[in-house]
Short mmCIF file of C-alpha atoms and ligand atoms in Angstrom, two decimals:
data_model
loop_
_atom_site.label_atom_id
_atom_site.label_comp_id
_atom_site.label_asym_id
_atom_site.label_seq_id
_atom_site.Cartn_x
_atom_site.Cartn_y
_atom_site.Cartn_z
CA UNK A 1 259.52 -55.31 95.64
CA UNK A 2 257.81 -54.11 92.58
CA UNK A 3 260.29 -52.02 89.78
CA UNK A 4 258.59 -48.70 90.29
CA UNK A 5 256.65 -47.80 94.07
CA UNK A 6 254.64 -45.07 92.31
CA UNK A 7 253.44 -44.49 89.01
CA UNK A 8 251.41 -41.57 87.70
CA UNK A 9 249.38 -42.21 84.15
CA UNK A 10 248.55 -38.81 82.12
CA UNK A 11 245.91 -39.88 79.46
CA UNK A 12 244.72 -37.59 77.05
CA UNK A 13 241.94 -37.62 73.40
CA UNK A 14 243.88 -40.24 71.70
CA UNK A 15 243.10 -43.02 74.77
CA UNK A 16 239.80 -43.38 73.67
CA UNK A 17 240.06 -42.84 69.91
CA UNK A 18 240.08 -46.48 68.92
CA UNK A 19 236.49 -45.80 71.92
CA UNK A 20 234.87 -43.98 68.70
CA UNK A 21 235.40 -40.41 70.47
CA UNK A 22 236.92 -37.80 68.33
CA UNK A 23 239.99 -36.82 69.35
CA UNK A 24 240.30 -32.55 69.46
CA UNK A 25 243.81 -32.00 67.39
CA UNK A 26 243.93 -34.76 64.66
CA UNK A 27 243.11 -34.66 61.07
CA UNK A 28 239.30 -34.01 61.08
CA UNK A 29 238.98 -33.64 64.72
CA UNK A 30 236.50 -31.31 67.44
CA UNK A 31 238.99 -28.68 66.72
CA UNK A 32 238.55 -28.43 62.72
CA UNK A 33 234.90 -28.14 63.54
CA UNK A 34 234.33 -25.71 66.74
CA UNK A 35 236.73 -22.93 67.15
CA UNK A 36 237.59 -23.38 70.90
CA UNK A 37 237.08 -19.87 71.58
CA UNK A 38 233.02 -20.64 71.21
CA UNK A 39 232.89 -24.04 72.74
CA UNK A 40 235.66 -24.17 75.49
CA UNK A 41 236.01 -20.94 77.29
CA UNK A 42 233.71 -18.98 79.60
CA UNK A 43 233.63 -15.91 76.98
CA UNK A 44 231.73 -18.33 74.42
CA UNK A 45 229.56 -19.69 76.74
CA UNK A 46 228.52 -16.12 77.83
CA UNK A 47 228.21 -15.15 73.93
CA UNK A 48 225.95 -18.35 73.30
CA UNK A 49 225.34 -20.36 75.79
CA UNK A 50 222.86 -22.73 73.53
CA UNK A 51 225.83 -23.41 71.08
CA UNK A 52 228.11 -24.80 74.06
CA UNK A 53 224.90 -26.89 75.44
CA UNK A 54 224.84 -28.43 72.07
CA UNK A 55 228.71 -29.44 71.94
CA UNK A 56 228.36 -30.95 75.21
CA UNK A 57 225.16 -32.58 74.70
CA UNK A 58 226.20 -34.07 71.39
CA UNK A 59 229.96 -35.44 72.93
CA UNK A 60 227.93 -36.86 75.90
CA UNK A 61 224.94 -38.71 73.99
CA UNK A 62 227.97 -40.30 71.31
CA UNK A 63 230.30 -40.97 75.19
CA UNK A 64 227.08 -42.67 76.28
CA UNK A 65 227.26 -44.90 73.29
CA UNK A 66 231.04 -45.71 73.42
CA UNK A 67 232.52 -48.49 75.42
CA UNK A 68 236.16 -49.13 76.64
CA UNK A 69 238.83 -50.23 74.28
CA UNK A 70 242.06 -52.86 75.54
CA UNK A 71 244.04 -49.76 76.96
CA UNK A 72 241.15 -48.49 79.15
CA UNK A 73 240.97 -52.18 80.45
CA UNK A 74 244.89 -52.44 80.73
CA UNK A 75 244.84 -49.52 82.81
CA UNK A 76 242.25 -50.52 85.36
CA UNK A 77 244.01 -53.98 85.27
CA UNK A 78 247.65 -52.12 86.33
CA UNK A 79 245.59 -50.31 88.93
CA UNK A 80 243.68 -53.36 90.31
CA UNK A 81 247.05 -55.98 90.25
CA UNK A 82 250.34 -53.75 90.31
CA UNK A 83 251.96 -53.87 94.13
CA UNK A 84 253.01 -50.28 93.74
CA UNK A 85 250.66 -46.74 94.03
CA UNK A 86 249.23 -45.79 90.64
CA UNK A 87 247.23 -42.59 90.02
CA UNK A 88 245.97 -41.95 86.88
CA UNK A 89 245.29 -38.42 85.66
CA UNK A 90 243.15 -37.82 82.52
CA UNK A 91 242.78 -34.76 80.74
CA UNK A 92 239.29 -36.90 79.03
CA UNK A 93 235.93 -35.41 80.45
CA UNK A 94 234.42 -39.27 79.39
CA UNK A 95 233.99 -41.94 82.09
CA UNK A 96 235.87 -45.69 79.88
CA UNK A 97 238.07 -45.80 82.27
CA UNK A 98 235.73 -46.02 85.55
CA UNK A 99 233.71 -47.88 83.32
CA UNK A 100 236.89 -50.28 82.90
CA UNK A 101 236.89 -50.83 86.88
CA UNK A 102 239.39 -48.06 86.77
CA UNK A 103 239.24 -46.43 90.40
CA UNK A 104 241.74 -43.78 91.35
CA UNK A 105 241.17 -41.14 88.22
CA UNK A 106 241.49 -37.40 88.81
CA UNK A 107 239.58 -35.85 85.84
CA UNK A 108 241.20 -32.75 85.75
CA UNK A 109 239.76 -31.18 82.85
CA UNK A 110 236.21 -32.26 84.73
CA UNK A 111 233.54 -34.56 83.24
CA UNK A 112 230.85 -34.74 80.62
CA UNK A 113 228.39 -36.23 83.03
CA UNK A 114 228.63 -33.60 86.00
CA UNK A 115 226.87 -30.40 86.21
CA UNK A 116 227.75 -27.41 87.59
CA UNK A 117 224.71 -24.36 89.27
CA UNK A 118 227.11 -20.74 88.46
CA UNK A 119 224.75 -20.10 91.51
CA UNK A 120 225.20 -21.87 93.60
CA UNK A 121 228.27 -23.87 92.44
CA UNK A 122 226.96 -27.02 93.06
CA UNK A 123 228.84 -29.87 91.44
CA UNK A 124 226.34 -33.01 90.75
CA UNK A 125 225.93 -36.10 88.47
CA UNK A 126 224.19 -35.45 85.69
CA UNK A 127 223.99 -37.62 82.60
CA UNK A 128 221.09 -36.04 80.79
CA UNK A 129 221.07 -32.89 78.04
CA UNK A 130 221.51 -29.86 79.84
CA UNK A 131 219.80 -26.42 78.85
CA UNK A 132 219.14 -23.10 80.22
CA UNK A 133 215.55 -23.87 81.44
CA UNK A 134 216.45 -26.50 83.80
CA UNK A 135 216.48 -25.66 87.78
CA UNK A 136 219.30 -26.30 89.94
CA UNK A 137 218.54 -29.45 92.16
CA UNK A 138 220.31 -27.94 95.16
CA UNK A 139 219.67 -24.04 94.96
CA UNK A 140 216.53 -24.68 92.54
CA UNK A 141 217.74 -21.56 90.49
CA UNK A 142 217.01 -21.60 86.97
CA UNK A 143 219.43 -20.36 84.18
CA UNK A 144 222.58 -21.30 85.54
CA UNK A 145 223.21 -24.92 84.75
CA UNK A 146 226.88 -25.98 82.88
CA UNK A 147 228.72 -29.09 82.45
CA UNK A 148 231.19 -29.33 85.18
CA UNK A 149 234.38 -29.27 82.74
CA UNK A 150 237.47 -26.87 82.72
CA UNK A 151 237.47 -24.37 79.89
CA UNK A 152 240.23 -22.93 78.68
CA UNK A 153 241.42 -20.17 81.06
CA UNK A 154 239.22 -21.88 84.10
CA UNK A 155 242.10 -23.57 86.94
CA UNK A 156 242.51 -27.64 86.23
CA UNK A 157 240.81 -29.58 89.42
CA UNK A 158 243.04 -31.04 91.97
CA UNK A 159 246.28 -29.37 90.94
CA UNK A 160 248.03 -29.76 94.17
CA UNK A 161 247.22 -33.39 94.33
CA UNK A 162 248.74 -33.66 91.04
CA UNK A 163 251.78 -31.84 91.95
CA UNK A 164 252.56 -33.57 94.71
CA UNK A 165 252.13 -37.06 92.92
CA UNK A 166 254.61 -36.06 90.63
CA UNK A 167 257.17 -35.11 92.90
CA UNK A 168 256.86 -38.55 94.48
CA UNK A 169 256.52 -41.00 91.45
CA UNK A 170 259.50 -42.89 89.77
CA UNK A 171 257.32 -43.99 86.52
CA UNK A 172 255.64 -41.06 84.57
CA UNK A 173 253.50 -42.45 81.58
CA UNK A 174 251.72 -40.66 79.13
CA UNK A 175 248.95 -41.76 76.77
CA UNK A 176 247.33 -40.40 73.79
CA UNK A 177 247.75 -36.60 74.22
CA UNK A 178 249.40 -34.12 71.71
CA UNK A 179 251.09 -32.21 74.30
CA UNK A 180 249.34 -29.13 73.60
CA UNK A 181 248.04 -27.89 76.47
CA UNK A 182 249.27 -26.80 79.93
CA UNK A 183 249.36 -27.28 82.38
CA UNK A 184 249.12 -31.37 81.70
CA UNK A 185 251.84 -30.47 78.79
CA UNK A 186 254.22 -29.97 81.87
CA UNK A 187 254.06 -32.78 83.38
CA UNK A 188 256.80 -34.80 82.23
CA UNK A 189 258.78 -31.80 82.94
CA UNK A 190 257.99 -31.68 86.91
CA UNK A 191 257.96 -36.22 86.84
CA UNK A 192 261.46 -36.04 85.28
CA UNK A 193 262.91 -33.34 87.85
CA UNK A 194 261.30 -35.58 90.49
CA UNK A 195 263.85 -38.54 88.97
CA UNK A 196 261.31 -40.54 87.70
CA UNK A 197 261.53 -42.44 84.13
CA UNK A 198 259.69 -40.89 81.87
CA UNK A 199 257.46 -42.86 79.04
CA UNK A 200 255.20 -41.42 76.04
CA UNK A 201 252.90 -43.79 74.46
CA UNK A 202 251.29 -41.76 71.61
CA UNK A 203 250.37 -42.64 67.76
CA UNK A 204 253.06 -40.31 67.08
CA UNK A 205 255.56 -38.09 68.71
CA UNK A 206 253.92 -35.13 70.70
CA UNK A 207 255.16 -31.43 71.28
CA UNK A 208 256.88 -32.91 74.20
CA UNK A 209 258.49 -36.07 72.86
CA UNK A 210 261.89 -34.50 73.69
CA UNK A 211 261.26 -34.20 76.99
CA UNK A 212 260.31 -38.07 77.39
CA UNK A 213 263.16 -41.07 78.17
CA UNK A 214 260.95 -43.62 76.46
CA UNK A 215 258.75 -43.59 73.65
CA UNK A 216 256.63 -45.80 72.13
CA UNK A 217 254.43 -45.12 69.48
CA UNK A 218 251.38 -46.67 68.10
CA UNK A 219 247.81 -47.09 68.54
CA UNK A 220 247.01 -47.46 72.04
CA UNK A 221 245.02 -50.94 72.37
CA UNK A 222 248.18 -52.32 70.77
CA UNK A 223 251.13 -50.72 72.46
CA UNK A 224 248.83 -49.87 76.72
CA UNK A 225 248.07 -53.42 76.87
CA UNK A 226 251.81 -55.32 76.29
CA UNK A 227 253.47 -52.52 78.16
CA UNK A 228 251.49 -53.09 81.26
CA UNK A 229 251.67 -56.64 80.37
CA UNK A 230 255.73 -56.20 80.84
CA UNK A 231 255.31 -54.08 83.94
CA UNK A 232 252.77 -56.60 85.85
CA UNK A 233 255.29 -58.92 85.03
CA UNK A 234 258.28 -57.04 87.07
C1 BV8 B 301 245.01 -22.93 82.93
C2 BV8 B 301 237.54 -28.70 77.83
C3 BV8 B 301 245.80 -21.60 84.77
C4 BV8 B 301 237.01 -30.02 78.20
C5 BV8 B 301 239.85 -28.33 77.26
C6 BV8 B 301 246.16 -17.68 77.34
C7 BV8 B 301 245.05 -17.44 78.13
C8 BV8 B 301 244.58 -18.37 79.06
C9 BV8 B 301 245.24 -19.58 79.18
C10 BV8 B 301 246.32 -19.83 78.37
C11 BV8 B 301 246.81 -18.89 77.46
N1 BV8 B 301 247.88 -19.44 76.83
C12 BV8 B 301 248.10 -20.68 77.30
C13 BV8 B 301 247.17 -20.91 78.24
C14 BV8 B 301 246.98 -22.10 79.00
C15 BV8 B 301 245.89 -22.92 78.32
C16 BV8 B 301 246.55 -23.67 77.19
O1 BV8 B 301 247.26 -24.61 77.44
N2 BV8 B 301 246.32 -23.25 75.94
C17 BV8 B 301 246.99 -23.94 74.85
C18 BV8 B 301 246.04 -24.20 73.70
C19 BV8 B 301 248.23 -23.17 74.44
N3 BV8 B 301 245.41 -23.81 79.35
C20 BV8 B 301 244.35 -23.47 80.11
O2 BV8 B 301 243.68 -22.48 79.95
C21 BV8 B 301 244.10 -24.42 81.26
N4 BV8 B 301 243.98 -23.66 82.48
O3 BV8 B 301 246.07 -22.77 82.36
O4 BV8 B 301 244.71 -22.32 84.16
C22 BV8 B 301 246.48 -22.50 85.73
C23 BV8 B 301 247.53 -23.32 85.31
C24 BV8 B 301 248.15 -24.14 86.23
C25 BV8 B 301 247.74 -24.15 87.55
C26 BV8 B 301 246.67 -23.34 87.95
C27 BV8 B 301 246.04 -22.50 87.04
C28 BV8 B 301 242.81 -25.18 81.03
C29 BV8 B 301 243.04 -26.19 79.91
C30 BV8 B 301 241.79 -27.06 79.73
C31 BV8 B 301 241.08 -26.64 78.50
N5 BV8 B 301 239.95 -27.53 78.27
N6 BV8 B 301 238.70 -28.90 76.95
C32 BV8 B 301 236.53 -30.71 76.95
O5 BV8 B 301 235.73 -30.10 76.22
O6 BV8 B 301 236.98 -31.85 76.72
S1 BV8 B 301 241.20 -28.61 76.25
C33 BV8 B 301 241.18 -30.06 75.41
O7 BV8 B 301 242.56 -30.35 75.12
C34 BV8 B 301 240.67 -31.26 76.18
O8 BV8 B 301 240.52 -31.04 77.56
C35 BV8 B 301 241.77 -32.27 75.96
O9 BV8 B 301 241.77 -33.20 76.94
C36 BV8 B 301 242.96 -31.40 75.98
C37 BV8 B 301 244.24 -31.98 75.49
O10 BV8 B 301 244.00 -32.53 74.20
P1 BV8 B 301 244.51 -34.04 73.97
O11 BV8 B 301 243.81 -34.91 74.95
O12 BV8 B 301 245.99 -34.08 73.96
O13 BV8 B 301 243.91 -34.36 72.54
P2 BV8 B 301 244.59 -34.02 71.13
O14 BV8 B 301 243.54 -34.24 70.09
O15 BV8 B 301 245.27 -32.70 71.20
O16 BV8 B 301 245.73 -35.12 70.97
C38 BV8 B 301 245.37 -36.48 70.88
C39 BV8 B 301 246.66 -37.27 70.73
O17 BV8 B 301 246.33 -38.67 70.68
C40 BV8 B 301 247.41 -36.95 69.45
O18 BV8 B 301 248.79 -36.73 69.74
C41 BV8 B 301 247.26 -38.22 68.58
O19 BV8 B 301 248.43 -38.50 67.83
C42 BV8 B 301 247.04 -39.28 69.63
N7 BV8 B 301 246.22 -40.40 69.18
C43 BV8 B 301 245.16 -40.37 68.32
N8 BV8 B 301 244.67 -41.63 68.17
C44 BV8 B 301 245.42 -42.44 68.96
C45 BV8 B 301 246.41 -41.67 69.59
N9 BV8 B 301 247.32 -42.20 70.43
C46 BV8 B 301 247.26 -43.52 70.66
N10 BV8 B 301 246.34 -44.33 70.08
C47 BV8 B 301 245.40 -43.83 69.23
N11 BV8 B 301 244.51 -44.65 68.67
#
């Protein structure tokens, strides 16, 4: 019988730092050069729409070139070997994880390589630049093309799957995120009241350390890999 039947793993920027993608809060990071306001939120893509094509065009060409790290590997291993149910949740819009062999990932903040027609609301696949010339391949509408992420003030996909894995799981991890934003920020919060040990694995302690039983700090491919080392081992 395994330690812990279900496990939920929130991953965040700082997972795939040591991947060569920037994280958004650190010294020097996406946040010290875009003001969010312009880049992340439906106002600032109505305001200038080529400016947030750019952003997301310039994150998913440097993605394309980035490959998983240890902890992205240690995490599909955990979900390919451990006996118990593990979901992981990441707040990243890149894809090192299913590129890992990771399988069961919601991307609640969305991803870098899906599209979405403001027509027609079409989500698809899309791993090239987009622009505001290109044509919808389901409604074949022109103009209304964005990358299928969640700005701020947009609703985080699959909330209600998310809530209702962390009322069941008894191991809440979280990985490389500064704790910053909600509603992933209160997750440890709804794991904990659902009795499940809590455990932050960060480079350093986030704006929600306190609310964490465990916490282990340090760069990720050093501290994911032995810590899912010790729980493969039971
Ligand atoms: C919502 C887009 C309602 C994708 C992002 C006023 C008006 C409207 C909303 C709000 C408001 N006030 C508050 C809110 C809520 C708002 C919010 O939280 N604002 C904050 C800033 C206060 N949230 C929203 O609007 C969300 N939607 O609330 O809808 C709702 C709520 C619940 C239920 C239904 C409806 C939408 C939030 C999503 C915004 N989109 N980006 C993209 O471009 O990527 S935010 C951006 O921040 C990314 O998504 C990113 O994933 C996310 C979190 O950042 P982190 O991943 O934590 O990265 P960060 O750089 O901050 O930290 C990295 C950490 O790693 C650091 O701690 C560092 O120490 C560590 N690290 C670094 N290197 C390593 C490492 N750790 C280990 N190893 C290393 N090597």
């Amino acid at each position: 019988m395994p330690r812990y039947a279900k496990i939920v793993i929130l991953t965040g920027a700082g997972l795939s730092a040591e991947s060569g993608l920037a994280t958004f809060r650190d010294t020097g990071g996406i946040w010290a050069k875009y003001d969010y306001r312009d880049v992340a939120t439906p106002d600032g893509f109505q305001r200038n729409p080529n400016l947030v094509y750019d952003f997301y065009n310039m994150r998913r060409r440097e993605s394309a070139n980035a490959a998983p790290n240890a902890a992205h590997e240690a995490l599909a291993r955990i979900q390919r070997d451990y006996p118990g149910d593990v979901l992981l949740v990441t707040q990243n819009i890149d894809n090192l994880l299913e590129q890992a062999g990771a399988e069961k990932i919601i991307h609640m903040h969305g991803e870098m390589t899906r599209m979405l027609c403001t027509h027609c609301d079409a989500r698809l696949p899309w791993a090239a630049d987009l622009s505001p010339d290109l044509a919808c391949p389901e409604c074949e509408l022109i103009g209304g093309m964005r990358p299928a992420v969640v700005w701020f003030g947009e609703v985080p996909y699959e909330m209600a799957r998310i809530a209702k894995a962390l009322g069941e799981c008894d191991l809440f991890i979280s990985i490389g995120t500064s704790g910053n934003v909600y509603p992933a920020a209160s997750f440890v919060a709804a794991a904990s009241e659902a009795g499940a040990h809590t455990v932050e694995i960060n480079l350093e302690p986030s704006d929600t350390t306190n609310y964490f039983a465990e916490h282990l700090h340090g760069p990720a491919t050093e501290i994911v890999p032995s810590y899912i080392e010790r729980l493969l081992a039971g």
